[in-house]
Structure formats: structure tokens, C-alpha cells
Coordinates of N, CA and C and ligand atoms in Angstrom, one line a residue:
M61 N 7.2 -7.2 -14.9 CA 7.7 -5.9 -14.4 C 8.4 -6.1 -13.0
D62 N 9.6 -5.6 -13.0 CA 10.4 -5.8 -11.7 C 10.1 -4.6 -10.8
K63 N 9.0 -4.8 -9.9 CA 8.6 -3.7 -9.1 C 9.7 -3.2 -8.1
N64 N 10.4 -4.2 -7.6 CA 11.5 -3.9 -6.6 C 12.6 -3.1 -7.3
L65 N 12.9 -3.3 -8.5 CA 13.9 -2.5 -9.2 C 13.4 -1.1 -9.3
L66 N 12.1 -0.9 -9.7 CA 11.6 0.4 -9.8 C 11.6 1.2 -8.5
T67 N 11.2 0.5 -7.4 CA 11.2 1.2 -6.1 C 12.6 1.5 -5.6
K68 N 13.5 0.6 -5.9 CA 15.0 0.8 -5.6 C 15.5 2.0 -6.3
L69 N 15.2 2.2 -7.6 CA 15.7 3.3 -8.3 C 15.0 4.6 -7.9
A70 N 13.7 4.5 -7.4 CA 13.1 5.7 -6.9 C 13.8 6.2 -5.6
V71 N 14.1 5.2 -4.7 CA 14.7 5.6 -3.5 C 16.1 6.1 -3.8
E72 N 16.9 5.5 -4.7 CA 18.2 6.0 -5.0 C 18.2 7.4 -5.7
S73 N 17.1 7.7 -6.4 CA 17.0 9.0 -7.1 C 16.8 10.1 -6.2
K74 N 16.4 9.9 -4.9 CA 16.3 10.9 -3.9 C 17.7 11.6 -3.8
K75 N 18.7 10.9 -4.0 CA 20.1 11.5 -3.8 C 20.3 12.6 -4.8
A76 N 19.6 12.6 -5.9 CA 19.8 13.7 -6.9 C 18.9 14.9 -6.6
S77 N 18.1 14.8 -5.6 CA 17.2 15.9 -5.3 C 17.9 17.2 -5.0
Y78 N 17.4 18.3 -5.7 CA 17.9 19.6 -5.3 C 16.8 20.3 -4.6
S79 N 16.9 20.3 -3.3 CA 15.8 20.8 -2.4 C 16.3 21.6 -1.2
P80 N 17.1 22.7 -1.5 CA 17.7 23.4 -0.4 C 16.6 24.2 0.4
Y81 N 15.4 24.4 -0.1 CA 14.4 25.2 0.6 C 13.5 24.3 1.5
S82 N 13.0 23.2 1.0 CA 12.1 22.3 1.8 C 13.0 21.2 2.5
N83 N 14.1 20.9 2.0 CA 14.9 19.8 2.4 C 14.2 18.4 2.3
F84 N 13.1 18.4 1.5 CA 12.3 17.2 1.3 C 12.8 16.6 -0.1
K85 N 13.3 15.4 0.0 CA 13.9 14.8 -1.1 C 13.0 13.8 -1.7
V86 N 12.7 13.9 -3.0 CA 11.8 13.0 -3.7 C 12.5 12.4 -4.9
G87 N 12.3 11.1 -5.1 CA 12.8 10.4 -6.3 C 11.7 9.6 -6.9
A88 N 11.9 9.5 -8.2 CA 10.8 8.7 -9.0 C 11.5 7.9 -10.1
A89 N 10.9 6.8 -10.4 CA 11.4 5.9 -11.5 C 10.2 5.5 -12.3
L90 N 10.2 5.9 -13.6 CA 9.1 5.7 -14.5 C 9.4 4.6 -15.5
L91 N 8.6 3.6 -15.6 CA 8.8 2.5 -16.6 C 8.0 2.7 -17.8
T92 N 8.7 2.7 -19.0 CA 8.0 2.8 -20.2 C 7.4 1.4 -20.6
K93 N 6.5 1.4 -21.6 CA 5.9 0.1 -22.0 C 6.9 -0.8 -22.7
D94 N 8.0 -0.2 -23.2 CA 9.0 -1.1 -23.8 C 10.2 -1.4 -22.9
G95 N 10.0 -1.1 -21.6 CA 11.0 -1.6 -20.6 C 12.1 -0.6 -20.3
K96 N 12.0 0.6 -20.8 CA 13.0 1.6 -20.4 C 12.6 2.3 -19.1
I97 N 13.6 2.7 -18.3 CA 13.3 3.4 -17.0 C 13.9 4.8 -17.0
F98 N 13.1 5.8 -16.8 CA 13.5 7.2 -16.6 C 13.4 7.5 -15.1
T99 N 14.5 8.0 -14.5 CA 14.4 8.4 -13.1 C 14.2 10.0 -13.1
G100 N 13.8 10.5 -11.9 CA 13.7 11.9 -11.7 C 13.8 12.2 -10.2
A101 N 14.2 13.5 -10.0 CA 14.2 14.0 -8.6 C 13.6 15.4 -8.6
N102 N 13.2 15.8 -7.4 CA 12.6 17.2 -7.4 C 13.7 18.2 -7.5
I103 N 13.4 19.3 -8.2 CA 14.4 20.4 -8.4 C 13.7 21.7 -8.0
E104 N 14.2 22.3 -6.9 CA 13.6 23.5 -6.3 C 14.3 24.7 -6.9
N105 N 13.7 25.9 -6.6 CA 14.2 27.2 -7.1 C 14.0 28.3 -6.1
A106 N 15.0 29.2 -6.1 CA 14.9 30.3 -5.1 C 13.6 31.1 -5.2
A107 N 13.0 31.1 -6.4 CA 11.8 31.8 -6.7 C 10.5 30.9 -6.4
Y108 N 10.8 29.7 -5.8 CA 9.8 28.7 -5.4 C 8.9 28.2 -6.5
T109 N 8.2 29.0 -7.2 CA 7.2 28.5 -8.1 C 7.8 27.7 -9.3
P110 N 9.0 28.0 -9.7 CA 9.5 27.2 -10.8 C 9.9 25.8 -10.4
S111 N 9.8 25.4 -9.1 CA 10.2 24.1 -8.7 C 9.5 23.0 -9.4
N112 N 10.2 21.9 -9.6 CA 9.6 20.8 -10.3 C 9.6 19.5 -9.4
C113 N 8.5 18.8 -9.4 CA 8.5 17.5 -8.6 C 9.3 16.4 -9.3
A114 N 9.7 15.4 -8.6 CA 10.4 14.3 -9.1 C 9.7 13.5 -10.2
E115 N 8.4 13.4 -10.0 CA 7.6 12.6 -11.0 C 7.5 13.3 -12.3
R116 N 7.3 14.7 -12.3 CA 7.3 15.4 -13.5 C 8.7 15.5 -14.2
T117 N 9.7 15.5 -13.4 CA 11.1 15.4 -14.0 C 11.2 14.2 -14.8
A118 N 10.8 13.0 -14.2 CA 10.9 11.7 -14.9 C 10.0 11.7 -16.1
V119 N 8.8 12.2 -16.0 CA 7.9 12.2 -17.2 C 8.4 13.1 -18.3
F120 N 8.9 14.3 -17.9 CA 9.4 15.2 -19.0 C 10.7 14.7 -19.6
K121 N 11.5 14.0 -18.8 CA 12.7 13.4 -19.4 C 12.3 12.4 -20.5
A122 N 11.3 11.6 -20.1 CA 10.9 10.5 -21.0 C 10.3 11.0 -22.3
V123 N 9.3 12.0 -22.1 CA 8.6 12.5 -23.2 C 9.5 13.3 -24.2
S124 N 10.5 14.0 -23.6 CA 11.4 14.7 -24.4 C 12.4 13.9 -25.1
E125 N 12.5 12.6 -24.7 CA 13.3 11.6 -25.4 C 12.5 10.8 -26.4
G126 N 11.2 11.1 -26.5 CA 10.4 10.4 -27.5 C 9.6 9.2 -26.9
Y127 N 9.5 9.1 -25.6 CA 8.8 8.0 -25.0 C 7.5 8.5 -24.4
R128 N 6.3 8.0 -24.8 CA 5.0 8.5 -24.3 C 4.1 7.4 -23.8
E129 N 4.6 6.2 -23.8 CA 3.8 5.1 -23.3 C 4.4 4.5 -22.0
F130 N 3.6 4.5 -21.0 CA 4.1 4.2 -19.7 C 3.3 3.1 -19.0
E131 N 4.0 2.3 -18.2 CA 3.4 1.2 -17.5 C 3.2 1.5 -16.0
A132 N 4.3 2.1 -15.4 CA 4.3 2.3 -13.9 C 5.3 3.3 -13.5
I133 N 5.0 3.9 -12.3 CA 6.0 4.8 -11.7 C 6.1 4.4 -10.2
A134 N 7.4 4.5 -9.7 CA 7.6 4.4 -8.3 C 8.1 5.7 -7.8
I135 N 7.6 6.0 -6.6 CA 7.9 7.3 -5.9 C 8.4 7.1 -4.5
A136 N 9.4 7.8 -4.1 CA 9.9 7.8 -2.7 C 10.3 9.2 -2.3
G137 N 9.9 9.5 -1.1 CA 10.1 10.9 -0.6 C 10.3 11.0 0.9
G138 N 11.1 11.9 1.4 CA 11.2 12.1 2.8 C 12.3 13.2 3.1
F139 N 12.5 13.4 4.4 CA 13.5 14.4 4.7 C 14.9 13.9 4.8
S140 N 15.1 12.6 4.7 CA 16.5 12.2 4.6 C 16.6 11.0 3.6
D141 N 17.8 10.6 3.3 CA 18.0 9.5 2.4 C 17.6 8.2 3.0
E142 N 17.7 8.1 4.3 CA 17.5 6.8 4.9 C 16.1 6.5 5.2
T143 N 15.5 7.3 6.1 CA 14.1 7.0 6.5 C 13.1 7.9 5.7
A144 N 12.0 7.3 5.5 CA 10.9 8.0 4.8 C 9.6 7.4 5.2
D145 N 8.5 8.3 5.0 CA 7.2 7.8 5.1 C 6.7 7.6 3.7
Y146 N 5.5 7.1 3.5 CA 5.0 7.0 2.1 C 4.7 8.4 1.6
C147 N 5.1 8.7 0.4 CA 5.0 10.0 -0.2 C 4.1 9.9 -1.5
Y148 N 3.0 10.5 -1.4 CA 2.0 10.4 -2.5 C 2.2 11.6 -3.5
P149 N 2.0 11.3 -4.7 CA 2.2 12.4 -5.7 C 1.2 13.6 -5.6
C150 N 1.7 14.8 -5.8 CA 0.8 15.9 -5.7 C -0.2 15.9 -6.9
G151 N -1.2 16.7 -6.8 CA -2.3 16.8 -7.8 C -1.8 17.1 -9.2
V152 N -0.8 18.0 -9.2 CA -0.3 18.4 -10.6 C 0.4 17.2 -11.2
C153 N 1.1 16.4 -10.5 CA 1.8 15.3 -11.1 C 0.8 14.2 -11.4
R154 N -0.2 14.0 -10.7 CA -1.3 13.0 -11.0 C -1.9 13.4 -12.4
Q155 N -2.1 14.7 -12.5 CA -2.7 15.2 -13.8 C -1.7 15.0 -15.0
V156 N -0.4 15.3 -14.7 CA 0.6 15.2 -15.8 C 0.7 13.7 -16.2
L157 N 0.7 12.8 -15.3 CA 0.7 11.4 -15.6 C -0.6 11.0 -16.4
N158 N -1.7 11.5 -16.0 CA -3.0 11.2 -16.7 C -3.0 11.6 -18.1
E159 N -2.1 12.5 -18.5 CA -2.1 12.9 -19.9 C -1.6 11.8 -20.8
F160 N -0.8 10.9 -20.3 CA -0.1 9.9 -21.1 C -0.5 8.5 -20.9
V161 N -1.3 8.2 -19.9 CA -1.6 6.8 -19.6 C -3.1 6.5 -19.5
N162 N -3.4 5.2 -19.5 CA -4.7 4.8 -19.1 C -4.8 4.7 -17.6
A163 N -5.5 5.6 -16.9 CA -5.5 5.6 -15.5 C -6.0 4.4 -14.8
D164 N -6.8 3.6 -15.5 CA -7.2 2.3 -14.9 C -6.2 1.2 -15.0
E165 N -5.1 1.4 -15.8 CA -4.1 0.4 -15.9 C -2.8 0.8 -15.3
F166 N -2.5 2.1 -15.4 CA -1.1 2.6 -15.0 C -0.9 2.4 -13.4
I167 N 0.2 1.8 -13.1 CA 0.5 1.4 -11.7 C 1.4 2.5 -11.0
V168 N 1.0 2.9 -9.8 CA 1.8 3.8 -9.0 C 2.2 3.1 -7.7
L169 N 3.5 3.0 -7.6 CA 4.1 2.4 -6.4 C 4.6 3.5 -5.5
I170 N 4.1 3.5 -4.2 CA 4.5 4.5 -3.3 C 5.5 3.8 -2.3
A171 N 6.7 4.1 -2.4 CA 7.7 3.3 -1.7 C 8.3 4.0 -0.4
K172 N 8.3 3.3 0.7 CA 8.9 3.8 1.9 C 10.4 3.4 1.8
T173 N 10.6 2.1 1.4 CA 11.9 1.6 1.1 C 11.8 0.8 -0.2
A174 N 12.8 0.3 -0.7 CA 12.7 -0.6 -1.9 C 11.8 -1.7 -1.7
E175 N 11.8 -2.3 -0.5 CA 10.9 -3.5 -0.2 C 9.5 -3.1 0.3
D176 N 9.4 -2.0 0.9 CA 8.1 -1.7 1.6 C 7.4 -0.6 0.8
F177 N 6.4 -1.1 0.0 CA 5.7 -0.1 -0.9 C 4.2 -0.5 -1.0
K178 N 3.4 0.5 -1.3 CA 2.0 0.3 -1.6 C 1.8 0.5 -3.1
E179 N 0.8 -0.2 -3.6 CA 0.5 -0.2 -5.0 C -0.9 0.3 -5.3
Y180 N -1.0 1.2 -6.3 CA -2.3 1.7 -6.7 C -2.4 1.8 -8.2
K181 N -3.6 1.9 -8.7 CA -3.8 2.3 -10.1 C -3.9 3.9 -10.0
L182 N -3.5 4.6 -11.1 CA -3.6 6.0 -11.1 C -5.1 6.4 -10.9
S183 N -6.0 5.7 -11.4 CA -7.5 6.0 -11.3 C -7.9 6.0 -9.8
Q184 N -7.2 5.3 -8.9 CA -7.5 5.4 -7.5 C -7.1 6.7 -6.9
L185 N -6.0 7.2 -7.4 CA -5.4 8.5 -6.9 C -6.0 9.7 -7.6
L186 N -6.5 9.5 -8.8 CA -7.1 10.6 -9.6 C -8.4 10.1 -10.2
P187 N -9.4 9.9 -9.3 CA -10.7 9.5 -9.9 C -11.4 10.6 -10.7
F188 N -12.1 10.1 -11.7 CA -12.9 11.1 -12.6 C -12.0 12.1 -13.2
G189 N -10.8 11.8 -13.5 CA -9.8 12.7 -14.0 C -10.2 13.3 -15.4
F190 N -9.7 14.5 -15.7 CA -9.9 15.1 -17.0 C -8.7 14.8 -17.8
G191 N -8.9 14.3 -19.0 CA -7.8 13.9 -19.8 C -8.0 14.1 -21.3
P192 N -7.0 13.7 -22.1 CA -7.1 13.9 -23.6 C -8.4 13.4 -24.2
N193 N -9.0 12.4 -23.7 CA -10.3 11.8 -24.3 C -11.4 12.8 -24.2
D194 N -11.3 13.7 -23.2 CA -12.4 14.7 -23.0 C -12.4 15.8 -24.1
L195 N -11.3 15.9 -24.8 CA -11.2 16.9 -25.8 C -11.3 16.3 -27.2
R196 N -11.7 15.0 -27.3 CA -11.8 14.4 -28.6 C -13.2 14.5 -29.1
Ligands
LIG146 N1 7.5 16.9 -4.2 C1 7.8 16.0 -5.2 O1 8.8 16.1 -5.9 N2 6.8 15.1 -5.4 C2 5.7 14.9 -4.7 O2 5.0 13.9 -5.0 C3 5.4 15.8 -3.6 C4 6.3 17.0 -3.4 C5 8.5 17.9 -3.9 C6 8.2 19.3 -4.3 C7 9.1 20.1 -3.4 O3 10.4 20.2 -4.0 C8 9.2 19.3 -2.1 O4 8.8 18.0 -2.5 C9 8.3 19.8 -1.0 O5 7.0 20.0 -1.4

């Protein structure tokens, strides 16, 4: 897995952010198990609640194209294209990711820049998560 490519694409995807209300730009890059990458950006709405996070944009793009098996996601967010702090996924996005992955294996890269990132397993960010197995 090319982690630097994933973080680079997440940082680049911030450019597509539609965030006129918060001015907070988030980009994500989701790697499928067969090596395809889906990017996403946050998309806000004047009615606020219909807004969608970058991570969910990437997941929904992938799933709606027939991809359901994922290896990793990179996330980058901040108030400008250039500088950023580490941006962690919201609880809703952690839950959406948990629907499709093994949380002990799925890698989450939190990128400040393409080179400067922290690495987690989803289970570290969503311990004791509720998922599909609980309904089997
Ligand atoms: N946001 C994301 O896209 N991903 C996150 O992980 C955190 C928050 C977006 C939602 C909203 O458009 C803006 O950032 C401020 O909350």
C-alpha cells in the first residue's frame, strides 16, 4: 500500500470541498482491497443538516460503484489548502466505515500533509463498535 499516495490524494481532495458555511475543507482518499482509490470532499448545504463529510462522500462513491471491500482511508482537513492540523473523522463517519470493514484491520491515516500523518486501526477510533455482525 502506498500510504503517501493516499495522504497526498486526501490533501489534494480538500480543493473540491464545498464548505461555504464552515470554511473547513476536508479531503479523503479511500483504498479498496483491489487497489482502486475513491476520493471525497465535504459538501455542505444551506440547510446545514444535509451536509456530508469527506469520508462518507468517498465511501458512498465507492459503494455506489460496486466496491465494498476497503483497506485504508486517508483524511486531511483544515481551514486552508496549505496548513492543517490533524483532522479526525466524526463519529458518524467512523460508524459508516465500520459497516464495510474489519475494524481491527482497516487503516486510518490522519494527514497534516502528505508526508506528516498518524496511523490508526479503525478499532482504535471506534472501540466496541456496533456493526453488521451484531445483527447476525
Ligand atoms: N467534516 C468532514 O468532512 N470530516 C470530518 O472528519 C470532520 C468534519 C466536515 C463537515 C463540515 O462540512 C465541516 O467539516 C465542519 O464540521
